[in-house]
């Protein structure tokens, strides 16, 4: 459901979501399907088409299936892709992601799903449209105030939106987090950097995620089902001033030629290019009053293990059902306290897990073990993430933890 009332330049709604990425869209779907009036604003003038975060883990697949998106996403994604690794241009190892034999009632997905982030966003926007909600592009938040009755948000064009609650899903540079005064503690790594983009690459077998290493550098090309593009990732070091080269097609091609050494392969038609530096930071709080921060607005970390988009989706799902119950009059506002209680420790775990994954990748490179799979583990499926410590578990989860098996606060698997 979209905004409830409009009076001149003022709009009233139940929940205002700032940011139209995966976290904001997931939160919007979770609320709209429960009949909550929601409005989503996005400062960008158009929807991004870059691959960016390029995979859903098993837990996120379960949650998005609960929103009715299972078949649509599976139709455009890839399971069990084979990583083909090369050293000095020579293939040295093939490894398959996931275990095709592992699916069972309690674990319905035997692997994650490889697909560009824009595919996930397209699917979520389509689901929102079924509820009559659309993302409002070119709509920038400049500030807000709140009191015990609600939140008053100010937009760059002078309009205001009055809402019962506001959720900042507006990324690592979050305006909402900064306005709350939350500390974003952590560090920016000086040495872990790469150039990245989406390109076409004729002459390569699209049945593999190609990963070349050598010459003190690395180049990865990951294919996407149903498109002609690949995600290019390149680690080539920096110049004497610590700067990465510009992510131009020429730089991509030069790095590919030097590291991969595959004659005749020409990169073309770049549709997205960027630079990436590892930031590891977490907000000291995820809520103040009627305002919440979600996803990258609350935590950022290494891409090792592929937890970024997934953690934001899972934050949003946690907050969504709670806001729906409270705004629908089915639970008291105290339920909202459990969002930070449950998700802040998970964010800390995510930073620790992705840091460990990055460490394994860096150490592995020094020992001749290469590839993105070195940074993954069984934990990065997030099927084991739970909240035994939560007040919603009434202490039963932690009391039962020593006995093994399922306990209050755990993910509840399906049964036959």
Short mmCIF file of C-alpha atoms in Angstrom, two decimals:
data_model
loop_
_atom_site.label_atom_id
_atom_site.label_comp_id
_atom_site.label_asym_id
_atom_site.label_seq_id
_atom_site.Cartn_x
_atom_site.Cartn_y
_atom_site.Cartn_z
CA UNK A 1 0.00 0.00 0.00
CA UNK A 2 1.30 3.42 -0.90
CA UNK A 3 1.02 6.64 1.10
CA UNK A 4 -2.29 7.13 2.89
CA UNK A 5 -2.99 10.86 2.61
CA UNK A 6 -1.63 13.91 0.82
CA UNK A 7 -2.12 17.51 1.96
CA UNK A 8 -0.43 20.10 -0.24
CA UNK A 9 3.30 19.41 -0.15
CA UNK A 10 2.96 17.13 2.91
CA UNK A 11 2.47 13.40 2.60
CA UNK A 12 1.48 11.09 5.43
CA UNK A 13 2.39 7.40 5.49
CA UNK A 14 2.96 4.71 8.07
CA UNK A 15 6.56 3.78 7.21
CA UNK A 16 8.96 5.87 5.13
CA UNK A 17 11.85 3.87 3.65
CA UNK A 18 14.89 5.83 2.49
CA UNK A 19 16.80 3.88 -0.15
CA UNK A 20 15.61 1.63 -2.96
CA UNK A 21 18.26 -1.11 -2.84
CA UNK A 22 17.74 -4.73 -1.79
CA UNK A 23 17.30 -3.91 1.90
CA UNK A 24 14.78 -1.13 1.32
CA UNK A 25 12.86 -3.15 -1.24
CA UNK A 26 12.72 -6.24 0.99
CA UNK A 27 11.47 -4.14 3.88
CA UNK A 28 8.88 -2.54 1.63
CA UNK A 29 7.61 -5.93 0.42
CA UNK A 30 7.44 -7.31 3.94
CA UNK A 31 5.35 -4.34 5.09
CA UNK A 32 3.15 -3.97 2.02
CA UNK A 33 2.07 -7.61 2.02
CA UNK A 34 0.79 -7.05 5.56
CA UNK A 35 -1.24 -4.05 4.44
CA UNK A 36 1.06 -1.41 5.94
CA UNK A 37 1.12 1.94 4.10
CA UNK A 38 4.69 2.38 2.93
CA UNK A 39 6.59 4.90 0.83
CA UNK A 40 10.07 4.28 -0.64
CA UNK A 41 12.23 7.18 -1.80
CA UNK A 42 15.52 6.91 -3.69
CA UNK A 43 17.79 9.85 -4.45
CA UNK A 44 19.23 8.34 -7.67
CA UNK A 45 17.49 9.54 -10.84
CA UNK A 46 17.34 6.02 -12.31
CA UNK A 47 17.57 2.42 -11.19
CA UNK A 48 21.17 1.10 -11.17
CA UNK A 49 22.02 -1.73 -13.58
CA UNK A 50 25.40 -2.78 -12.18
CA UNK A 51 25.94 -6.34 -11.00
CA UNK A 52 27.42 -5.18 -7.65
CA UNK A 53 26.47 -7.77 -4.97
CA UNK A 54 26.05 -10.81 -7.18
CA UNK A 55 24.56 -13.60 -5.15
CA UNK A 56 21.85 -14.74 -2.77
CA UNK A 57 22.87 -17.23 -0.10
CA UNK A 58 20.60 -20.05 1.02
CA UNK A 59 18.98 -18.14 3.86
CA UNK A 60 18.14 -15.15 1.67
CA UNK A 61 16.67 -17.50 -0.92
CA UNK A 62 14.36 -18.89 1.76
CA UNK A 63 13.24 -15.44 2.86
CA UNK A 64 12.61 -14.19 -0.67
CA UNK A 65 10.73 -17.40 -1.44
CA UNK A 66 8.47 -16.41 1.46
CA UNK A 67 7.73 -13.22 -0.47
CA UNK A 68 6.76 -15.27 -3.52
CA UNK A 69 9.93 -14.69 -5.56
CA UNK A 70 11.45 -18.18 -5.59
CA UNK A 71 10.67 -19.25 -9.15
CA UNK A 72 11.29 -15.85 -10.70
CA UNK A 73 14.77 -15.54 -9.20
CA UNK A 74 15.72 -19.15 -9.89
CA UNK A 75 14.84 -18.62 -13.56
CA UNK A 76 17.47 -15.88 -13.94
CA UNK A 77 20.14 -17.17 -11.56
CA UNK A 78 22.78 -19.91 -11.58
CA UNK A 79 23.25 -22.66 -9.03
CA UNK A 80 26.43 -24.74 -8.62
CA UNK A 81 28.62 -22.73 -10.96
CA UNK A 82 32.08 -24.17 -11.62
CA UNK A 83 35.01 -21.97 -10.64
CA UNK A 84 37.87 -22.55 -13.08
CA UNK A 85 41.18 -21.35 -11.65
CA UNK A 86 44.32 -20.56 -13.59
CA UNK A 87 47.89 -19.80 -12.54
CA UNK A 88 50.16 -18.30 -15.14
CA UNK A 89 47.36 -18.74 -17.68
CA UNK A 90 47.19 -22.52 -17.13
CA UNK A 91 44.03 -24.16 -15.71
CA UNK A 92 44.90 -25.76 -12.38
CA UNK A 93 41.58 -26.54 -10.69
CA UNK A 94 37.82 -26.70 -11.18
CA UNK A 95 35.56 -26.49 -8.13
CA UNK A 96 31.77 -26.48 -8.01
CA UNK A 97 29.82 -24.21 -5.68
CA UNK A 98 27.36 -25.94 -3.36
CA UNK A 99 26.42 -29.61 -3.25
CA UNK A 100 23.67 -30.69 -5.68
CA UNK A 101 22.90 -33.68 -3.45
CA UNK A 102 22.48 -31.63 -0.26
CA UNK A 103 18.89 -30.40 -0.74
CA UNK A 104 16.41 -31.88 1.73
CA UNK A 105 13.26 -30.66 3.50
CA UNK A 106 15.23 -28.84 6.19
CA UNK A 107 17.60 -27.29 3.63
CA UNK A 108 15.54 -26.72 0.47
CA UNK A 109 18.37 -24.97 -1.40
CA UNK A 110 21.62 -26.85 -1.84
CA UNK A 111 23.49 -23.71 -2.86
CA UNK A 112 23.20 -20.00 -3.17
CA UNK A 113 22.08 -18.33 -6.39
CA UNK A 114 24.48 -16.39 -8.59
CA UNK A 115 22.82 -13.40 -10.27
CA UNK A 116 23.46 -9.67 -10.61
CA UNK A 117 22.02 -7.41 -7.94
CA UNK A 118 19.86 -5.57 -10.44
CA UNK A 119 17.97 -8.81 -11.08
CA UNK A 120 17.11 -9.06 -7.38
CA UNK A 121 16.00 -5.44 -7.32
CA UNK A 122 13.87 -5.88 -10.45
CA UNK A 123 12.08 -8.85 -8.87
CA UNK A 124 11.44 -7.00 -5.62
CA UNK A 125 10.13 -3.90 -7.43
CA UNK A 126 7.81 -6.13 -9.42
CA UNK A 127 6.44 -7.65 -6.22
CA UNK A 128 5.97 -4.19 -4.73
CA UNK A 129 4.02 -3.12 -7.80
CA UNK A 130 1.53 -5.89 -7.06
CA UNK A 131 0.81 -4.06 -3.79
CA UNK A 132 0.55 -0.69 -5.51
CA UNK A 133 3.91 0.59 -4.29
CA UNK A 134 6.57 2.15 -6.49
CA UNK A 135 10.02 3.51 -5.72
CA UNK A 136 10.13 7.29 -6.08
CA UNK A 137 13.32 8.17 -7.98
CA UNK A 138 15.13 11.48 -7.70
CA UNK A 139 13.70 11.95 -4.23
CA UNK A 140 16.42 12.91 -1.76
CA UNK A 141 16.13 13.07 2.01
CA UNK A 142 17.92 16.05 3.56
CA UNK A 143 16.89 15.67 7.20
CA UNK A 144 14.21 14.70 9.66
CA UNK A 145 12.88 15.34 13.14
CA UNK A 146 10.99 12.98 15.38
CA UNK A 147 8.93 13.00 18.56
CA UNK A 148 6.72 10.53 20.40
CA UNK A 149 4.03 10.86 17.74
CA UNK A 150 6.05 10.31 14.56
CA UNK A 151 8.77 11.43 12.14
CA UNK A 152 8.80 14.47 9.86
CA UNK A 153 11.19 14.04 6.93
CA UNK A 154 12.35 16.91 4.70
CA UNK A 155 13.16 16.36 1.03
CA UNK A 156 15.56 18.27 -1.19
CA UNK A 157 12.67 19.73 -3.20
CA UNK A 158 11.13 21.24 -0.06
CA UNK A 159 8.36 18.70 0.44
CA UNK A 160 7.88 16.92 3.73
CA UNK A 161 6.70 13.42 4.55
CA UNK A 162 5.17 12.62 7.89
CA UNK A 163 5.41 8.99 8.94
CA UNK A 164 4.96 6.87 12.02
CA UNK A 165 8.39 5.31 11.44
CA UNK A 166 11.42 5.89 9.20
CA UNK A 167 13.91 3.25 8.02
CA UNK A 168 17.28 4.29 6.61
CA UNK A 169 18.29 1.75 3.95
CA UNK A 170 20.48 4.32 2.23
CA UNK A 171 23.88 2.63 2.10
CA UNK A 172 27.30 3.10 3.62
CA UNK A 173 27.15 6.90 3.35
CA UNK A 174 23.71 6.90 5.00
CA UNK A 175 22.16 10.31 5.56
CA UNK A 176 19.84 8.72 8.12
CA UNK A 177 22.69 7.24 10.18
CA UNK A 178 24.58 10.52 10.14
CA UNK A 179 21.49 12.48 11.18
CA UNK A 180 21.01 10.10 14.12
CA UNK A 181 24.59 10.80 15.21
CA UNK A 182 25.38 7.09 15.34
CA UNK A 183 29.09 6.30 15.33
CA UNK A 184 30.28 4.23 12.36
CA UNK A 185 33.28 2.58 13.92
CA UNK A 186 35.92 0.55 12.14
CA UNK A 187 38.56 1.02 9.49
CA UNK A 188 39.26 1.31 5.79
CA UNK A 189 41.89 -1.18 4.60
CA UNK A 190 44.71 0.47 2.69
CA UNK A 191 45.77 -2.61 0.72
CA UNK A 192 42.57 -4.48 -0.18
CA UNK A 193 41.31 -2.74 -3.31
CA UNK A 194 40.09 -3.71 -6.75
CA UNK A 195 38.60 -2.39 -9.95
CA UNK A 196 35.29 -3.85 -10.98
CA UNK A 197 32.73 -3.61 -13.76
CA UNK A 198 30.32 -5.32 -16.14
CA UNK A 199 31.70 -6.13 -19.60
CA UNK A 200 31.15 -8.40 -22.56
CA UNK A 201 33.91 -10.92 -23.31
CA UNK A 202 33.60 -12.93 -26.50
CA UNK A 203 35.53 -16.18 -26.71
CA UNK A 204 35.19 -17.38 -23.11
CA UNK A 205 33.15 -20.40 -22.02
CA UNK A 206 30.16 -19.09 -20.05
CA UNK A 207 29.90 -22.36 -18.16
CA UNK A 208 32.68 -21.22 -15.82
CA UNK A 209 33.52 -18.44 -13.40
CA UNK A 210 37.08 -17.86 -14.64
CA UNK A 211 39.68 -16.81 -12.06
CA UNK A 212 43.24 -16.06 -13.16
CA UNK A 213 46.17 -15.41 -10.83
CA UNK A 214 49.77 -14.47 -11.50
CA UNK A 215 52.10 -11.55 -12.12
CA UNK A 216 51.25 -10.34 -8.62
CA UNK A 217 47.68 -9.70 -9.70
CA UNK A 218 44.33 -11.39 -10.23
CA UNK A 219 41.48 -11.17 -12.73
CA UNK A 220 38.03 -12.75 -12.31
CA UNK A 221 35.27 -12.93 -14.91
CA UNK A 222 31.88 -14.19 -13.69
CA UNK A 223 29.07 -14.86 -16.22
CA UNK A 224 25.41 -14.06 -15.68
CA UNK A 225 22.60 -16.19 -16.99
CA UNK A 226 20.39 -14.59 -19.61
CA UNK A 227 22.78 -11.72 -20.37
CA UNK A 228 25.86 -11.21 -22.51
CA UNK A 229 27.76 -9.58 -19.67
CA UNK A 230 30.31 -10.76 -17.14
CA UNK A 231 31.37 -9.16 -13.89
CA UNK A 232 35.05 -8.20 -14.13
CA UNK A 233 37.06 -8.02 -10.93
CA UNK A 234 40.71 -7.04 -11.03
CA UNK A 235 43.33 -6.69 -8.33
CA UNK A 236 46.38 -5.03 -9.79
CA UNK A 237 47.96 -3.04 -7.00
CA UNK A 238 48.29 0.73 -6.76
CA UNK A 239 50.66 3.39 -7.99
CA UNK A 240 53.32 5.11 -5.89
CA UNK A 241 50.65 7.39 -4.39
CA UNK A 242 48.46 4.44 -3.32
CA UNK A 243 45.87 5.02 -6.03
CA UNK A 244 44.08 2.41 -8.08
CA UNK A 245 44.03 2.84 -11.84
CA UNK A 246 40.84 4.27 -13.27
CA UNK A 247 38.30 1.52 -14.04
CA UNK A 248 38.31 2.11 -17.79
CA UNK A 249 37.80 -0.54 -20.45
CA UNK A 250 41.41 -0.03 -21.54
CA UNK A 251 42.68 -0.71 -18.01
CA UNK A 252 40.46 -3.80 -17.77
CA UNK A 253 41.82 -5.11 -21.08
CA UNK A 254 45.46 -4.42 -20.19
CA UNK A 255 45.10 -6.22 -16.87
CA UNK A 256 43.29 -9.15 -18.50
CA UNK A 257 45.98 -9.49 -21.19
CA UNK A 258 48.77 -9.39 -18.62
CA UNK A 259 47.29 -11.83 -16.10
CA UNK A 260 45.05 -14.15 -18.14
CA UNK A 261 47.06 -14.18 -21.34
CA UNK A 262 44.16 -15.55 -23.38
CA UNK A 263 44.69 -14.44 -26.99
CA UNK A 264 41.77 -13.14 -28.97
CA UNK A 265 39.50 -12.29 -26.03
CA UNK A 266 38.42 -8.68 -26.23
CA UNK A 267 36.43 -6.97 -23.48
CA UNK A 268 33.71 -4.63 -24.69
CA UNK A 269 30.56 -2.65 -23.90
CA UNK A 270 31.15 -1.76 -20.24
CA UNK A 271 27.80 -0.95 -18.64
CA UNK A 272 29.09 -0.36 -15.11
CA UNK A 273 32.55 0.44 -13.76
CA UNK A 274 33.73 1.18 -10.24
CA UNK A 275 36.57 0.93 -7.75
CA UNK A 276 36.29 -0.98 -4.50
CA UNK A 277 38.15 -0.57 -1.23
CA UNK A 278 37.44 -2.75 1.80
CA UNK A 279 35.61 -0.87 4.55
CA UNK A 280 34.89 -2.66 7.82
CA UNK A 281 32.55 -0.55 9.94
CA UNK A 282 29.48 -0.95 12.11
CA UNK A 283 27.12 1.55 13.70
CA UNK A 284 27.02 1.62 17.48
CA UNK A 285 23.21 1.48 17.40
CA UNK A 286 20.58 0.51 14.84
CA UNK A 287 17.66 2.47 16.26
CA UNK A 288 16.78 5.72 17.93
CA UNK A 289 13.13 6.28 18.74
CA UNK A 290 11.07 5.83 15.61
CA UNK A 291 14.05 5.70 13.25
CA UNK A 292 15.99 2.58 12.21
CA UNK A 293 19.02 1.88 10.04
CA UNK A 294 19.21 -1.25 7.93
CA UNK A 295 21.78 -3.02 5.75
CA UNK A 296 24.86 -1.09 4.60
CA UNK A 297 23.62 1.96 6.49
CA UNK A 298 24.31 -0.04 9.66
CA UNK A 299 27.33 -2.15 8.68
CA UNK A 300 29.83 -2.57 5.83
CA UNK A 301 32.53 -5.19 5.45
CA UNK A 302 34.69 -7.21 3.09
CA UNK A 303 33.01 -8.94 0.14
CA UNK A 304 34.63 -12.24 1.16
CA UNK A 305 31.89 -14.80 1.68
CA UNK A 306 29.30 -12.71 -0.18
CA UNK A 307 27.44 -11.55 2.94
CA UNK A 308 26.77 -7.90 2.09
CA UNK A 309 23.47 -7.88 0.17
CA UNK A 310 22.35 -10.96 2.09
CA UNK A 311 22.81 -9.40 5.51
CA UNK A 312 20.86 -6.33 4.41
CA UNK A 313 17.98 -8.47 3.14
CA UNK A 314 17.94 -10.39 6.42
CA UNK A 315 18.04 -7.18 8.49
CA UNK A 316 15.04 -5.93 6.54
CA UNK A 317 13.06 -9.13 6.97
CA UNK A 318 13.68 -9.07 10.74
CA UNK A 319 12.49 -5.48 11.05
CA UNK A 320 9.63 -5.86 8.59
CA UNK A 321 7.45 -8.39 10.41
CA UNK A 322 7.94 -6.55 13.68
CA UNK A 323 6.92 -3.18 12.25
CA UNK A 324 3.93 -4.83 10.59
CA UNK A 325 2.70 -6.27 13.89
CA UNK A 326 3.24 -3.04 15.82
CA UNK A 327 1.69 -0.71 13.25
CA UNK A 328 -1.21 -3.12 12.83
CA UNK A 329 -1.96 -3.01 16.55
CA UNK A 330 -1.08 -6.69 17.08
CA UNK A 331 1.99 -6.08 19.27
CA UNK A 332 3.26 -3.38 21.57
CA UNK A 333 6.09 -1.04 20.55
CA UNK A 334 8.49 -2.93 22.81
CA UNK A 335 8.73 -5.58 20.08
CA UNK A 336 10.73 -3.10 18.01
CA UNK A 337 13.50 -3.13 20.61
CA UNK A 338 14.35 -6.66 19.50
CA UNK A 339 15.46 -5.50 16.03
CA UNK A 340 18.66 -4.00 17.39
CA UNK A 341 18.89 -6.65 20.12
CA UNK A 342 18.94 -9.40 17.49
CA UNK A 343 20.60 -7.85 14.46
CA UNK A 344 23.44 -5.84 16.00
CA UNK A 345 25.21 -9.02 17.24
CA UNK A 346 24.64 -10.58 13.81
CA UNK A 347 26.29 -7.56 12.18
CA UNK A 348 29.29 -8.02 14.48
CA UNK A 349 29.39 -11.71 13.53
CA UNK A 350 29.20 -10.76 9.84
CA UNK A 351 32.17 -8.41 10.12
CA UNK A 352 34.16 -11.09 11.93
CA UNK A 353 33.20 -13.83 9.44
CA UNK A 354 33.96 -11.75 6.35
CA UNK A 355 37.28 -10.62 7.87
CA UNK A 356 38.21 -14.25 8.47
CA UNK A 357 37.24 -15.08 4.90
CA UNK A 358 39.43 -12.28 3.57
CA UNK A 359 42.31 -13.48 5.75
CA UNK A 360 41.97 -16.99 4.29
CA UNK A 361 42.03 -15.55 0.77
CA UNK A 362 45.14 -13.47 1.45
CA UNK A 363 46.96 -16.30 3.24
CA UNK A 364 45.87 -18.77 0.59
CA UNK A 365 47.32 -16.63 -2.16
CA UNK A 366 50.70 -16.76 -0.41
CA UNK A 367 50.47 -20.55 -0.18
CA UNK A 368 49.33 -21.15 -3.75
CA UNK A 369 45.64 -21.62 -2.86
CA UNK A 370 43.52 -19.26 -4.92
CA UNK A 371 39.92 -18.42 -5.64
CA UNK A 372 36.88 -16.75 -4.14
CA UNK A 373 35.75 -20.05 -2.62
CA UNK A 374 38.69 -19.89 -0.20
CA UNK A 375 36.85 -17.05 1.56
CA UNK A 376 33.57 -18.94 1.90
CA UNK A 377 32.53 -21.45 4.56
CA UNK A 378 29.46 -23.35 5.71
CA UNK A 379 28.67 -20.37 7.94
CA UNK A 380 28.20 -18.00 5.01
CA UNK A 381 24.96 -19.77 4.05
CA UNK A 382 23.63 -18.05 7.26
CA UNK A 383 21.36 -21.06 7.81
CA UNK A 384 22.89 -21.31 11.27
CA UNK A 385 22.18 -17.69 12.21
CA UNK A 386 19.71 -17.46 15.08
CA UNK A 387 18.80 -15.48 18.17
CA UNK A 388 19.03 -17.78 21.17
CA UNK A 389 19.99 -14.78 23.30
CA UNK A 390 16.94 -12.72 22.25
CA UNK A 391 14.39 -11.67 24.82
CA UNK A 392 11.80 -13.15 22.44
CA UNK A 393 13.29 -16.56 23.25
CA UNK A 394 12.61 -15.97 26.93
CA UNK A 395 16.01 -17.34 27.87
CA UNK A 396 15.00 -20.78 26.64
CA UNK A 397 17.39 -20.70 23.70
CA UNK A 398 20.51 -20.18 25.75
CA UNK A 399 19.42 -22.72 28.35
CA UNK A 400 18.91 -25.31 25.65
CA UNK A 401 22.11 -24.53 23.76
CA UNK A 402 24.23 -26.91 25.82
CA UNK A 403 21.93 -29.82 25.00
CA UNK A 404 22.37 -29.58 21.22
CA UNK A 405 19.64 -29.69 18.61
CA UNK A 406 17.14 -26.96 17.90
CA UNK A 407 16.38 -24.33 20.52
CA UNK A 408 14.22 -21.23 20.85
CA UNK A 409 15.62 -18.51 18.60
CA UNK A 410 17.00 -20.89 15.97
CA UNK A 411 15.94 -20.94 12.35
CA UNK A 412 13.09 -23.44 12.16
CA UNK A 413 13.64 -25.82 9.25
CA UNK A 414 10.80 -27.30 7.27
CA UNK A 415 9.84 -30.90 8.01
CA UNK A 416 8.81 -33.61 5.52
#
